[in-house]
Every structure is written in C-alpha cells, then in structure tokens.
Short mmCIF file of C-alpha atoms and ligand atoms in Angstrom, two decimals:
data_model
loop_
_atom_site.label_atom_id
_atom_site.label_comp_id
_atom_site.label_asym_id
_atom_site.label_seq_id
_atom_site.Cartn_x
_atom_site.Cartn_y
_atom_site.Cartn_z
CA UNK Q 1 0.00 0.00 0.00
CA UNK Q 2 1.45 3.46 -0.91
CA UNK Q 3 -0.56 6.37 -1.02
CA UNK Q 4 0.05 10.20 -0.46
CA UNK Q 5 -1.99 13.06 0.06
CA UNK Q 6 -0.97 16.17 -1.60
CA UNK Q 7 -2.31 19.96 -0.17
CA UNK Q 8 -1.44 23.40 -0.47
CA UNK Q 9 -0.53 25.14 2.15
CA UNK Q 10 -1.04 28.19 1.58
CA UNK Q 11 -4.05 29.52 0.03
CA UNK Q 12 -3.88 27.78 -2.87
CA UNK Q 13 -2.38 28.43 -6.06
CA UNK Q 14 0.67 26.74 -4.64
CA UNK Q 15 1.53 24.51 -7.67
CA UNK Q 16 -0.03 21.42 -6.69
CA UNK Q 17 -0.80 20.35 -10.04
CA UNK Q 18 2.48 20.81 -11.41
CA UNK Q 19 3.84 18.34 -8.26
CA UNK Q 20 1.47 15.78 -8.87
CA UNK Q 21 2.02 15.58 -12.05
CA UNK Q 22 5.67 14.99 -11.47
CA UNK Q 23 4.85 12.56 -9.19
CA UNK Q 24 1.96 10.03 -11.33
CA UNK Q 25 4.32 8.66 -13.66
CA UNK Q 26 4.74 5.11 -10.89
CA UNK Q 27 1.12 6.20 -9.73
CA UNK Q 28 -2.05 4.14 -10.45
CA UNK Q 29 -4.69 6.47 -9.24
CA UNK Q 30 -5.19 10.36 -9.03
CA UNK Q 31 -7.98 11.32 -6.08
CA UNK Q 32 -9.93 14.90 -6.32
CA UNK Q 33 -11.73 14.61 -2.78
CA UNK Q 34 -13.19 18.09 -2.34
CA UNK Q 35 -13.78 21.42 -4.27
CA UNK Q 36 -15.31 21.88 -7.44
CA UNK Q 37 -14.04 23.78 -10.97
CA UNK Q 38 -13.03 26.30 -8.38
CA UNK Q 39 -9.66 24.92 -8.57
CA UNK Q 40 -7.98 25.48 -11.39
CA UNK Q 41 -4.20 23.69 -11.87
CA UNK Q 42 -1.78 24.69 -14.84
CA UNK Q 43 0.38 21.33 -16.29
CA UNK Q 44 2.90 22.04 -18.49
CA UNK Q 45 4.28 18.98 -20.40
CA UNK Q 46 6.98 19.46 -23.55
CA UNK Q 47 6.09 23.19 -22.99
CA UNK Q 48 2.43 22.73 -24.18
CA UNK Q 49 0.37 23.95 -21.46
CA UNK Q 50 -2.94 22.69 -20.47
CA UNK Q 51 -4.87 24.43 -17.70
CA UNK Q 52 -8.03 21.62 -15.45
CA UNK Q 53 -10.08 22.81 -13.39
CA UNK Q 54 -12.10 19.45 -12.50
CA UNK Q 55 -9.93 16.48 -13.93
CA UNK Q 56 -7.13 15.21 -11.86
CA UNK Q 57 -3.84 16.03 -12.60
CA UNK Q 58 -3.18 12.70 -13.25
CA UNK Q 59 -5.49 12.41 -16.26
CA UNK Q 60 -2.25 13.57 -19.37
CA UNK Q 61 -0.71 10.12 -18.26
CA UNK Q 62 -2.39 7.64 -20.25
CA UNK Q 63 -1.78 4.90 -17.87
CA UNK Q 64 -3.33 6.36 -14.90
CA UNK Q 65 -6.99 6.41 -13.65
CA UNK Q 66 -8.33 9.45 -11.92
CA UNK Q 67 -11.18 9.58 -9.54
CA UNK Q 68 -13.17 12.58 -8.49
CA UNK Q 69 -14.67 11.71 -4.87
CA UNK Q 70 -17.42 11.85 -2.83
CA UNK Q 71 -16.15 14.91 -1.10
CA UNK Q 72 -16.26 16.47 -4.73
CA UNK Q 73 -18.72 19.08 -5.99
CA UNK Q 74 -19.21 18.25 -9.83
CA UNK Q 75 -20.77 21.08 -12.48
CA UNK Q 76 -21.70 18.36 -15.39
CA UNK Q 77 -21.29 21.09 -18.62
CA UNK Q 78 -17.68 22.59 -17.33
CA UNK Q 79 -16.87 18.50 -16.68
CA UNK Q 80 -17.73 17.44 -20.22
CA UNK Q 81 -16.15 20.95 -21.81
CA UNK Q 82 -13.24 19.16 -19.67
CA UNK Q 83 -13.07 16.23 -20.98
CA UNK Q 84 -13.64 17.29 -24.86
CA UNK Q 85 -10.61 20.00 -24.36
CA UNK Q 86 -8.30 17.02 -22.96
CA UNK Q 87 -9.50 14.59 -25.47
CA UNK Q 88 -8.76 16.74 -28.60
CA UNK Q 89 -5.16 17.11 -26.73
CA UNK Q 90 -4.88 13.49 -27.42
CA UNK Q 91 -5.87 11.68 -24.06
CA UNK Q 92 -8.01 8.81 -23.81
CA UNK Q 93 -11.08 9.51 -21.21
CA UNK Q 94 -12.91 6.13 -21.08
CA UNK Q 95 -15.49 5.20 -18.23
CA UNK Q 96 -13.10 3.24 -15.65
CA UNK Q 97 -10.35 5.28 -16.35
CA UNK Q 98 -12.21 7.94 -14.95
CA UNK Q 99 -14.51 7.57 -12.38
CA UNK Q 100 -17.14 9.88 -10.74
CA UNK Q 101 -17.85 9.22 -7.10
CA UNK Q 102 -21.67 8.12 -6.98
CA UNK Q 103 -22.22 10.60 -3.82
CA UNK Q 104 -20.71 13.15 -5.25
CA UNK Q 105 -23.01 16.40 -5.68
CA UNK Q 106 -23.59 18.27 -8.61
CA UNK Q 107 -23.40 22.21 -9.27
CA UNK Q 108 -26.37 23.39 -11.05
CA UNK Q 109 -26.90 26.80 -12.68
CA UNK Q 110 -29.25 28.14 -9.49
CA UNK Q 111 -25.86 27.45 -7.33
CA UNK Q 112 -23.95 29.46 -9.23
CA UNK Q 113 -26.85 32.56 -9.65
CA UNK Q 114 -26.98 32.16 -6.22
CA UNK Q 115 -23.45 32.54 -5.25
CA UNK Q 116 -23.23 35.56 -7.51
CA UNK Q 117 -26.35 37.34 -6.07
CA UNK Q 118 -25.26 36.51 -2.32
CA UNK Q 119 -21.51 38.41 -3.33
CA UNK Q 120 -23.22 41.09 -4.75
CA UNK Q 121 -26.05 41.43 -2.13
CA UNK Q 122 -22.69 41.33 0.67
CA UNK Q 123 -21.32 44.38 -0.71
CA UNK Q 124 -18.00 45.15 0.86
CA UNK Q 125 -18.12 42.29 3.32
CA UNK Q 126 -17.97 40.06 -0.04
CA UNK Q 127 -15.77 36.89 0.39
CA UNK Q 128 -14.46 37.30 -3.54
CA UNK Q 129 -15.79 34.00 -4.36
CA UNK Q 130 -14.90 32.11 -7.95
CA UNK Q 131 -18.78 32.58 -8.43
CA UNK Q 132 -18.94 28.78 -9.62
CA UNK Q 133 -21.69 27.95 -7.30
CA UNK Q 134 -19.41 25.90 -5.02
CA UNK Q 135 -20.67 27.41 -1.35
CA UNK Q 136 -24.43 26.86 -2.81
CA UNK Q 137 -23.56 23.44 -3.98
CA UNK Q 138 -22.31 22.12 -0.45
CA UNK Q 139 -25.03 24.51 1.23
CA UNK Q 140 -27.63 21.89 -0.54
CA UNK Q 141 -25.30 19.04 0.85
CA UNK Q 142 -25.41 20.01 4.47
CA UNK Q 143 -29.42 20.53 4.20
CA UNK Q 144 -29.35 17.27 2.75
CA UNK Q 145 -31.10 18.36 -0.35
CA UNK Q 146 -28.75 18.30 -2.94
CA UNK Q 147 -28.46 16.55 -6.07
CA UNK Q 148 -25.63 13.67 -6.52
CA UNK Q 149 -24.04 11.68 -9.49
CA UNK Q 150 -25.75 8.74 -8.19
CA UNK Q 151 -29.60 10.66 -9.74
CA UNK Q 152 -27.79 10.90 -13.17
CA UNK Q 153 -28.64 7.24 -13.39
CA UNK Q 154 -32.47 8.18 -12.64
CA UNK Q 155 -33.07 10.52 -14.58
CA UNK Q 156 -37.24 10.57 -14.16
CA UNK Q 157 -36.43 10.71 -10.27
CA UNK Q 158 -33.73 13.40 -10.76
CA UNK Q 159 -36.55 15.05 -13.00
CA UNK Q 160 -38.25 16.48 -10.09
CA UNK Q 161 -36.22 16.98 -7.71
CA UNK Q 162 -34.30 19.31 -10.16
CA UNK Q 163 -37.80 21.21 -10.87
CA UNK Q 164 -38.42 21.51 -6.98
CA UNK Q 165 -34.65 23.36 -6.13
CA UNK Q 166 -35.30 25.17 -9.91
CA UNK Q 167 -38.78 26.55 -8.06
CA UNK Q 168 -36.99 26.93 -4.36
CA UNK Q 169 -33.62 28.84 -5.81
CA UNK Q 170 -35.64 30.82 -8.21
CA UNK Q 171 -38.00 32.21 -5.03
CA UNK Q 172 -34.65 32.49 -2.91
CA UNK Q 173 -33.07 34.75 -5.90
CA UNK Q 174 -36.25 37.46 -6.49
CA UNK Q 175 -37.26 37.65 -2.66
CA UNK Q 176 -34.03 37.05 -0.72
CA UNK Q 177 -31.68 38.27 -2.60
CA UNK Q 178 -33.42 40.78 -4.67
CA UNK Q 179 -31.93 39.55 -8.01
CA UNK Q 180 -33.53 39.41 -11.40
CA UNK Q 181 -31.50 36.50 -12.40
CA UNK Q 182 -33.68 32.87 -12.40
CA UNK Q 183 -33.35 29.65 -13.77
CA UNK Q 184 -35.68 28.54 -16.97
CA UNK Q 185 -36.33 24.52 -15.55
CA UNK Q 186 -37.13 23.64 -19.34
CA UNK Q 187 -33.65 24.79 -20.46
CA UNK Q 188 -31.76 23.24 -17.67
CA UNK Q 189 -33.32 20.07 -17.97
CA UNK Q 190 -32.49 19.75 -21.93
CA UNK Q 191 -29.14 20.09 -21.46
CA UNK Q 192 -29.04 17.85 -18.05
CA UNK Q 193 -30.49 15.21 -19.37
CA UNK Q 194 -28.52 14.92 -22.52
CA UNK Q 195 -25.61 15.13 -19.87
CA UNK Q 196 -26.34 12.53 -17.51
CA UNK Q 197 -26.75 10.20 -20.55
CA UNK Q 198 -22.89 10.97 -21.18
CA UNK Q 199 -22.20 11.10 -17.70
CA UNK Q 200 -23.82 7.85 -16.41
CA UNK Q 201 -21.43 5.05 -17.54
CA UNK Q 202 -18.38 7.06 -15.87
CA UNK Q 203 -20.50 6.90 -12.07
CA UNK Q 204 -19.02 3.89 -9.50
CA UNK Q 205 -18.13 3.88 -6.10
CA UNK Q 206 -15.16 5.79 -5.44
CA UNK Q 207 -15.01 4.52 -1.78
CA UNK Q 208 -14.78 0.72 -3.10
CA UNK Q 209 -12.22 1.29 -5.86
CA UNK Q 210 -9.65 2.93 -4.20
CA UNK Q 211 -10.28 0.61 -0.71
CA UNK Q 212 -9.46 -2.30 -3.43
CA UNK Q 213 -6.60 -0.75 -5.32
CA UNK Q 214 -4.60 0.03 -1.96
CA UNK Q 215 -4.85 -3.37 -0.66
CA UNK Q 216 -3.58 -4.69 -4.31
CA UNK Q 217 -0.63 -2.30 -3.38
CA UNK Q 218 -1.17 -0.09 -6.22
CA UNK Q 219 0.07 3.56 -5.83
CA UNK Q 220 -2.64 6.42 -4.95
CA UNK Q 221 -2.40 10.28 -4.81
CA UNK Q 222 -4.78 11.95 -3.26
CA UNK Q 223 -4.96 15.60 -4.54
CA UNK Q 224 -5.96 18.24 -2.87
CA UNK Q 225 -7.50 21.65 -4.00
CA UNK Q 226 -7.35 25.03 -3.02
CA UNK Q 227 -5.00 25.45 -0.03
CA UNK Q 228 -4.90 24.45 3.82
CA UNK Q 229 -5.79 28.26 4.79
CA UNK Q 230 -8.62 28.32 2.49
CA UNK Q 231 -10.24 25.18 5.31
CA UNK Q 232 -13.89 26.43 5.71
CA UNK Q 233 -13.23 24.90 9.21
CA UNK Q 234 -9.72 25.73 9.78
CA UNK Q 235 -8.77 28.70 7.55
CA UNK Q 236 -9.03 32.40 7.78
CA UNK Q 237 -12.51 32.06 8.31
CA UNK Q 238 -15.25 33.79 6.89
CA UNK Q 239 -12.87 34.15 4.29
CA UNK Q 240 -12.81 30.19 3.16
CA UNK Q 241 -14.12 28.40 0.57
CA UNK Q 242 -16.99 25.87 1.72
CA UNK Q 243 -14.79 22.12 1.42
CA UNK Q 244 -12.90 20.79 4.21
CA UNK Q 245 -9.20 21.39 2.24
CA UNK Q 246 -7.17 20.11 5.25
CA UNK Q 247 -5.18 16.10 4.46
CA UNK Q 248 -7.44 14.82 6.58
CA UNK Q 249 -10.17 15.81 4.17
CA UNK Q 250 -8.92 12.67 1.38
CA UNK Q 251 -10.16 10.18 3.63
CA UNK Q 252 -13.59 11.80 4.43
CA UNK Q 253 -13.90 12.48 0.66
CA UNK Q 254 -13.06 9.56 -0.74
CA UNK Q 255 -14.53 7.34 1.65
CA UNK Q 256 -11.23 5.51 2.89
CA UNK Q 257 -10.55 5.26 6.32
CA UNK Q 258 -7.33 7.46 7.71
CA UNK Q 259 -4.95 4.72 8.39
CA UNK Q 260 -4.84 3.99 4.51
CA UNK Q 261 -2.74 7.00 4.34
CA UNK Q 262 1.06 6.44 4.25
CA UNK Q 263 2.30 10.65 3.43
CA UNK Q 264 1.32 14.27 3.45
CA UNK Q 265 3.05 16.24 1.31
CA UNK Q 266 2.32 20.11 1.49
CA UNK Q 267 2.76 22.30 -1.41
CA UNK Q 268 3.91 26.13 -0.89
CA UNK Q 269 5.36 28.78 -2.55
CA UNK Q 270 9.04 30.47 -1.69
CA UNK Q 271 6.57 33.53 -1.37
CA UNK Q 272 2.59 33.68 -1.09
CA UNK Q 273 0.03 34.54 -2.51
CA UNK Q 274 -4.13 34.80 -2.19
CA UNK Q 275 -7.03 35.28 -4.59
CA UNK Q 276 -10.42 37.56 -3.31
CA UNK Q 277 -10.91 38.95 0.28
CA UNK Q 278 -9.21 38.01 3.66
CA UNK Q 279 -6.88 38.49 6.29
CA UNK Q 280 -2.50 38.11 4.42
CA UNK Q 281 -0.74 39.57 7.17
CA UNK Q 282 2.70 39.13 5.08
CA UNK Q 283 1.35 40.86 1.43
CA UNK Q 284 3.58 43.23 0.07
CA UNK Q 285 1.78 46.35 -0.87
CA UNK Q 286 3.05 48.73 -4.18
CA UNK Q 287 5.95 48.23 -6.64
CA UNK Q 288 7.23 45.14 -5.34
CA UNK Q 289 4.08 43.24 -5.08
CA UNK Q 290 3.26 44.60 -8.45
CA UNK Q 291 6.77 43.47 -9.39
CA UNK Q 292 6.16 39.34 -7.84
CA UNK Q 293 2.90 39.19 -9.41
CA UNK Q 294 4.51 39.78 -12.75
CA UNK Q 295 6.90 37.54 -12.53
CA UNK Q 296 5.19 34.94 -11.14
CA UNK Q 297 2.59 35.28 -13.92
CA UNK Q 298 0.15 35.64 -10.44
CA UNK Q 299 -2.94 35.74 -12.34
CA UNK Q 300 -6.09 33.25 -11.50
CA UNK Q 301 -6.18 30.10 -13.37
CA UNK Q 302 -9.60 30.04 -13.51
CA UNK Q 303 -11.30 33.81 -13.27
CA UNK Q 304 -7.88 35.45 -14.35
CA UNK Q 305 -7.99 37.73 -11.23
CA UNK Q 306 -4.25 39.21 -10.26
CA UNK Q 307 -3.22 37.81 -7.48
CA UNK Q 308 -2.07 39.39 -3.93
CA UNK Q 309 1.51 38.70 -3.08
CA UNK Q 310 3.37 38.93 -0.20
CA UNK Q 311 6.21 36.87 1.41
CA UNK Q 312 6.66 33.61 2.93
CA UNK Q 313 4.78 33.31 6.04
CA UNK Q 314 5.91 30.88 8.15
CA UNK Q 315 3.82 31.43 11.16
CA UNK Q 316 1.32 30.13 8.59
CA UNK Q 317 2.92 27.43 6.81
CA UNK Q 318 3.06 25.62 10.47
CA UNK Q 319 -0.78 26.19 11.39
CA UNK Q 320 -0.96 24.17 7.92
CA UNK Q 321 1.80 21.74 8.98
CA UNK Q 322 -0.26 21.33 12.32
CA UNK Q 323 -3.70 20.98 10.61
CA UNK Q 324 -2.45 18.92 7.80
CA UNK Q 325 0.53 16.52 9.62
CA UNK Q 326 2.59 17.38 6.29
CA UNK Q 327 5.98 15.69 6.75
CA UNK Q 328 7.62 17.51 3.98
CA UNK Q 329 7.06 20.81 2.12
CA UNK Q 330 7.49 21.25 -1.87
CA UNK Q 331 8.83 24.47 -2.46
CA UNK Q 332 7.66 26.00 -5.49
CA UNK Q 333 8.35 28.60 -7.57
CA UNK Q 334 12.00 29.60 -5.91
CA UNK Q 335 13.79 30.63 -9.63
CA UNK Q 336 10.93 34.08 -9.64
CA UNK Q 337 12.34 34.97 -6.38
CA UNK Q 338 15.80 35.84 -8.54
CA UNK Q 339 16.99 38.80 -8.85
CA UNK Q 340 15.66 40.31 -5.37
CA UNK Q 341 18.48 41.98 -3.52
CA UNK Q 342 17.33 40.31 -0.06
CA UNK Q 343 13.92 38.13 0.96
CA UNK Q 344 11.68 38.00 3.77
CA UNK Q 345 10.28 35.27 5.64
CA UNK Q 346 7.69 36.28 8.41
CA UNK Q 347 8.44 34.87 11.83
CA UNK Q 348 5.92 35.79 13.76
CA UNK Q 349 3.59 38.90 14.52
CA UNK Q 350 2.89 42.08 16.80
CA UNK Q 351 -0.45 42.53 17.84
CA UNK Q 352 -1.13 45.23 20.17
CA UNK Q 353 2.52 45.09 21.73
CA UNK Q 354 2.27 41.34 21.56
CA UNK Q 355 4.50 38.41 20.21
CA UNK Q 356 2.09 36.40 18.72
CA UNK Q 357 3.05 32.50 16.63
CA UNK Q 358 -0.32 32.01 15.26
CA UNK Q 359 -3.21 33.52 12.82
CA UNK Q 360 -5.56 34.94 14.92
CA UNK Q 361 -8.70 33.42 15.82
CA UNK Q 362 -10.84 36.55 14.26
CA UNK Q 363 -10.68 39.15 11.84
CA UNK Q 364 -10.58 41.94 15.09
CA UNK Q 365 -7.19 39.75 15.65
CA UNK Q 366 -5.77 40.95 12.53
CA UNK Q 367 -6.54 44.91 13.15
CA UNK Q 368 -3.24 46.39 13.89
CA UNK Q 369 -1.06 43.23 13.00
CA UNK Q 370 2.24 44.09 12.49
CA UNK Q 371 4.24 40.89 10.91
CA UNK Q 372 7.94 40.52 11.98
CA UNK Q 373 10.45 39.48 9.29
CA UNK Q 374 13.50 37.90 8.81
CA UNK Q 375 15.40 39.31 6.12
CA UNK Q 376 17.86 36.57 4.14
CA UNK Q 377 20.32 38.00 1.51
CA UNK Q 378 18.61 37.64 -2.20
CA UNK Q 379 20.43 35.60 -4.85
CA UNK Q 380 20.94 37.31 -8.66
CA UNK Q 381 21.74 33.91 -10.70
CA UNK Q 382 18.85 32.76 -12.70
CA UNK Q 383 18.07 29.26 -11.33
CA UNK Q 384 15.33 28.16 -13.96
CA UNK Q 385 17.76 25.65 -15.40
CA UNK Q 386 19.41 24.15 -12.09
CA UNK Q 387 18.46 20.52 -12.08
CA UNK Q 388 20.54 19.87 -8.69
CA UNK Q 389 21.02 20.96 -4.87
CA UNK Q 390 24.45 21.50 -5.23
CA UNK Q 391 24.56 23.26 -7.75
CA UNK Q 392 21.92 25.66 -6.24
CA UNK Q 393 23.54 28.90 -5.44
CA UNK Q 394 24.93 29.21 -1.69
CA UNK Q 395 22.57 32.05 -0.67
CA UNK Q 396 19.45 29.45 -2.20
CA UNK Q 397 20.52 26.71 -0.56
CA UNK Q 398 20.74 28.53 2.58
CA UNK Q 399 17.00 30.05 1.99
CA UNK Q 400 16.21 26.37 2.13
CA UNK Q 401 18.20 25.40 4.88
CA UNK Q 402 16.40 28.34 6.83
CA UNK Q 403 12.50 28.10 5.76
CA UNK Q 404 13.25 23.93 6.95
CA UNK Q 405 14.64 25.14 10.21
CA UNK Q 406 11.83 27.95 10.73
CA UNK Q 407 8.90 25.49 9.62
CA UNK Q 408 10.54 22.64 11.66
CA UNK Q 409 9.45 20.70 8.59
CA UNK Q 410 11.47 19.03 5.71
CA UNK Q 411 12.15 20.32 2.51
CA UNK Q 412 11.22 17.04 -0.13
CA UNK Q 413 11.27 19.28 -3.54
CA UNK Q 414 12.05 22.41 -4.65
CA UNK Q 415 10.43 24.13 -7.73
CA UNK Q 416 12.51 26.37 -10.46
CA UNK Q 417 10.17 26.45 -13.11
CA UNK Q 418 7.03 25.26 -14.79
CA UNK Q 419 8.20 22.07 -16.39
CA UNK Q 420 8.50 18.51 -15.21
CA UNK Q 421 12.04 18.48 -15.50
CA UNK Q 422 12.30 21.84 -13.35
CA UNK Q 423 11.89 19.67 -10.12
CA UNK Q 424 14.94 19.55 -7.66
CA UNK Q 425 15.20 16.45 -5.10
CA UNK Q 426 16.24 17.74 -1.33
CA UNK Q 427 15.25 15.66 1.29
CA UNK Q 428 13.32 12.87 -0.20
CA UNK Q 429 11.50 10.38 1.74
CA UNK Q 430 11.16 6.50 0.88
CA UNK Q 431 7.70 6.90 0.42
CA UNK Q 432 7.99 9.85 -1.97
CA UNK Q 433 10.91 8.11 -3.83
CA UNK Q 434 8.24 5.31 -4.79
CA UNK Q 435 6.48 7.41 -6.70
CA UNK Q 436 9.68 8.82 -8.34
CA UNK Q 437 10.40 7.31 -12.14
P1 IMP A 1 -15.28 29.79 -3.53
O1 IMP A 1 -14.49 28.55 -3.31
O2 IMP A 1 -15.56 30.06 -4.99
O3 IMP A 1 -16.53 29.82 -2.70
O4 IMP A 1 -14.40 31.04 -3.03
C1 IMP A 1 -14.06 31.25 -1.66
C2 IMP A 1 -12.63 31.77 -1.53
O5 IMP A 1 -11.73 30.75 -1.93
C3 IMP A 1 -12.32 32.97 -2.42
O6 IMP A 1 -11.40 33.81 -1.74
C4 IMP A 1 -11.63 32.36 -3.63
O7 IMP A 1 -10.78 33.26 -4.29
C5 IMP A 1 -10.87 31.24 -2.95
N1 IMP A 1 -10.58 30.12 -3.85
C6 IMP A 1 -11.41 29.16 -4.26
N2 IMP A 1 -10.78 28.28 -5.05
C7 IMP A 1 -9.52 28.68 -5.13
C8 IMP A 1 -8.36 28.16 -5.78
O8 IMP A 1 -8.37 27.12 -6.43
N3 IMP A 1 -7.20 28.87 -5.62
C9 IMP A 1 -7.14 29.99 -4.86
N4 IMP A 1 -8.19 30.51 -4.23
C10 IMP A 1 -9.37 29.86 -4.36
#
C-alpha cells in the first residue's frame, strides 16, 4: 500500500498540479476529494500547457486512472467541456479510467446565480468567491437536499427533484436576494439530461475502488484543491471556501478510512500569494508586489484575477503543517524569487505590543497586525535551469536550509520552473521516492 496526500498550504495556487504531475508517472490512481471547478491547476508537459479545473492532474498520463470523490462538488457542462478539451489534446477519457464518485453532488446553474447574487447582495463584506456555485452546492449538501451523481442514473427521479430546487432557488433569488436572475427549468433540464446520458457510464463507487486498489498495493495520490488556509473549518474564516481542504479531508472524501494513508506532502510557494478577500498579514503592498505578481505570472487560473503577493509566512505554513501533519514541504516557484536583492520570511507577529506564533482566531485579531520578518540575503543567478542541490547557489541553498529550520518541517522538492524536468530532489523520503520514475 502506498498512497500520499498532496495539499497546499497556503491559500492555494501553490503549484499542486504541477507536483502531482511529477509525481503520477509510478502512480495508479489520481484522487480529487473536495472542491469543485473552483480549482484550477496549470500542467505544463513538452512546454504545451494545459490548464483543469475538475480532472485530476493525473489524467495527461495515459496509464493512470483518476477519480473525483465523494467529497467532490461536480458542475456536469464545465466536466464534459473538460473532458472534450483534454481529449482533442490526445488523451483517452474512457469510463473506468475515470470515475465519478456516486455521492458526489452536482453544481447546477441556481448554485452558481446564487453565489453571484449573495456576493453582490454582501457588498464590501464580499468573500471574492470564484462565483462557480461551489458554497451553494455544499449549502444543498449540508441541508441534505442536494443533487448527486448517483440521480444521473435516474433521470425521471432526478426530474423532479431538479424542478423543486429550480422553483426553491428561483423564489430564494427574487425575494431574498433581490436579483432578477432565475433559472428557466425547461432549459436546464435539456441540457441535463442529454448530460447525464454521457455522464452515467463514468459513475461507481469511489469509496470501493480505491479501498481495493490500496490493498492490491497499487500507488494512490490523493490531490488536494485550493490550499490548507482556504479550510472552511480551519482557515481564515469567513474568508474560506466551503470544502474541508485540510489532508485529513482525502479520507472523508473519498470514503477511505485514515490509516490507509502512508504521506502528506504540502505544497507552498518560496513567497505567497491569495485570490479575493481576507486576512494576508505578510502581502507586500506597491511596486514590489506589483513586481512578484509579474513575474510569477500571479494571475487566476480560472477567473484570471491578479493575485495578492506577499512573502513567505511561516507562522502560517506551520498552522498548515499542524492541521495537515505534512511531513515535507514542496517548495515551489523559488527561480521568480531571482533577482531580489534580499527576501523575507515572516516569523511571527505584533499585535497590540504582543509576540504572537499564530493567525488569529478573528478578523478583530488581525486589526493592527504588524508581521515581523527575517530578512535573508537575495540571490541574482537565474536558477530556472538548475536541475541539482548543489549546484543551487549558496545564498538558495541557505534560503532552504532556513525556511526547513523555521517550519521545523522538511524540505522534499524544490520548484525552479514550470516544467517537469524543473523539479529539484532535497530531502526525499522512501515513500515519496516510490512514486519517483
Ligand atoms: P469559492 O471557493 O468560490 O466559494 O471562493 C471562496 C474563496 O476561496 C475565495 O477567496 C476564492 O478566491 C478562494 N478560492 C477558491 N478556489 C480557489 C483556488 O483554487 N485557488 C485559490 N483561491 C481559491
């Protein structure tokens, strides 16, 4: 049995996609176990780039079968414009080598009027959602209402329940919310039938394969979306998204018990970065942020919003260690850190006269935060085609050395650029190294 789960730990955007990918090739199964086409992951293979949103990462290898979970929350149109995209890029997306978790929910178009017209009708307090319906979705999932793969094989029973939420969200839009926008059943159902007839043949039970494959000792990676400080439990609450993003999150949304996990790898960035609202206590206002987000390309992979950046927090990183039990960090991203005359890590923060070594429990916590930095000396080199630690410059190598020690953590990877091949070994577990070609 060998199976790892991989997060971000920051708040998201980390790079994930670009890790698993690097680390399928031995792999038999890619897990999505919460999140929706919120996510959005960026692979770039031979240079040809190819941006998912839904699919596992996992899904440009042609011998390895992807799963998205129970925990997932599934829109059925951007999932088929999915697979058509990746298909025309030459992959083969048969039923059974993709499977669709049978109590996994679906994102309809009322979820995602609704999230709009509850951002708009928030005003300033908005959270800066993706507006893909994803809080709605799970909000129908905790009322125990919601619609799940398992109807798209009924599709007369699925019939009315669709018409009854179609009726509900539409009364919830005009007299809640105060929004013109409504759903037109008629249309919805067209194209949601025609879909489920697609979709039906790829719907099993998630739960079942992947119990079977680990005890056949095949290889699973459990991928995580978003990032650890996005937890609607454990992040910077209220500005979350609505999943549970935390490791502990695979097993609930996958429907394996936890002691079928061997590994928690955490992905981060050598700096940081957030989409939409919310407490950053380390972003770097003006030129220089301007200046990251540039050359980190920091732009949202799936609504193309810029990106806030700011430096490495590692006061952060270790309430995401904590939360997650990650036992080694992929650093991503280092070579856009070149050039910089010195970096910053945060190391902690001053509230009110305080030392404090945690995010604060509330937003009041964050009025008047003051985050303490350590300042490293910057490296000029251009790293991007470094394929070894050693021959890492000194001042990189000691940026390494130092986030480890600060994050009391391991350092398994580190990042230099988009590619595959851009991937440089540190401290690499046996359990990572069986995943390794
Ligand atoms: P929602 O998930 O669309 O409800 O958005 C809630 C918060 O999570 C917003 O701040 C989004 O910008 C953020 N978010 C959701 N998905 C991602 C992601 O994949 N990367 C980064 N931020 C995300």
């Amino acid at each position: 049995m060998s199976s790892i789960v991989i997060v971000g730990a920051q708040w998201g955007d980390e790079g994930k996609g670009k890790i698993v990918d690097v680390l399928t090739e031995k792999a038999n199964w890619v897990v999505r176990f919460q999140g929706g086409n919120n996510a959005g992951h960026t692979i770039v293979i031979d240079g040809v780039r190819t941006a998912l949103s839904l699919l596992p990462s996992g899904i440009l290898r042609p011998n390895v079968r992807c799963l998205l979970g129970a925990g997932v929350v599934l829109n059925p149109t951007v999932l088929l414009s999915e697979i058509d995209r990746v298909r025309s890029a030459g992959a083969v997306i048969s039923p059974g080598r993709l499977v669709i978790d049978r109590d996994a929910h679906l994102v309809l178009d009322y979820h995602i009027l609704v999230d709009k017209a509850r951002e708009l009708s928030r005003g300033a307090d908005k959270i800066g959602t993706t507006g893909r319906g994803i809080g709605p979705a799970y909000e129908d999932r905790s009322q125990r209402s919601g619609i799940r793969c398992a109807d798209l094989l009924n599709p007369n029973k699925m019939r009315e329940r669709v018409r009854a939420h179609v009726d509900e969200k539409n009364k919830l839009l005009k007299y809640v919310l105060d929004s013109k926008a409504y759903v037109d059943f008629d249309v919805l159902w067209e194209r949601l039938s025609q879909e489920a007839e697609i979709l039906a043949p790829f719907v099993g039970c998630g739960s079942r394969i992947i119990f079977d494959a680990l005890r056949r000792d095949e290889k699973v990676i459990f991928e995580g979306a978003q990032g650890v400080l996005l937890d609607q439990v454990h992040g910077t609450y209220p500005f979350v998204t609505s999943s549970s993003t935390i490791a502990g999150a695979a097993t609930v949304g996958t429907g394996i018990g936890p002691k079928m996990i061997d590994s928690v790898i955490g992905i981060a960035k050598a700096y940081c970065t957030r989409v939409g609202e919310g407490p950053f206590p380390s972003e770097i206002d003006g030129a220089l942020g301007e200046d990251i987000r540039k050359r980190g390309h920091e732009f949202g992979t799936v609504t193309g919003r810029p990106r806030r950046c700011g430096w490495f927090d590692a006061v952060a990183i270790k309430r995401a260690i904590r939360t997650s039990g990650i036992d080694s960090l992929v650093l991503t991203k280092l070579d856009v850190l070149s050039g910089l005359p010195a970096v910053k890590v945060c190391v902690g923060y001053q509230v009110n006269g305080e030392y404090v070594d945690d995010l604060p429990a509330s937003l009041e916590g964050y009025e008047g935060l003051i985050p303490v930095y350590e300042e490293l000396p910057g490296w000029s080199e251009d790293i991007s085609a470094v394929r070894s630690l050693r021959d890492l410059p000194a001042n990189v190598q000691s940026f390494l050395e130092k986030l480890s020690a600060l994050i009391e953590c391991p350092i398994s990877f580190a990042s230099v650029g988009p590619g595959r091949e851009a991937t440089i070994p540190v401290e690499v577990s046996d359990v990572l190294r069986a995943f390794l070609p």
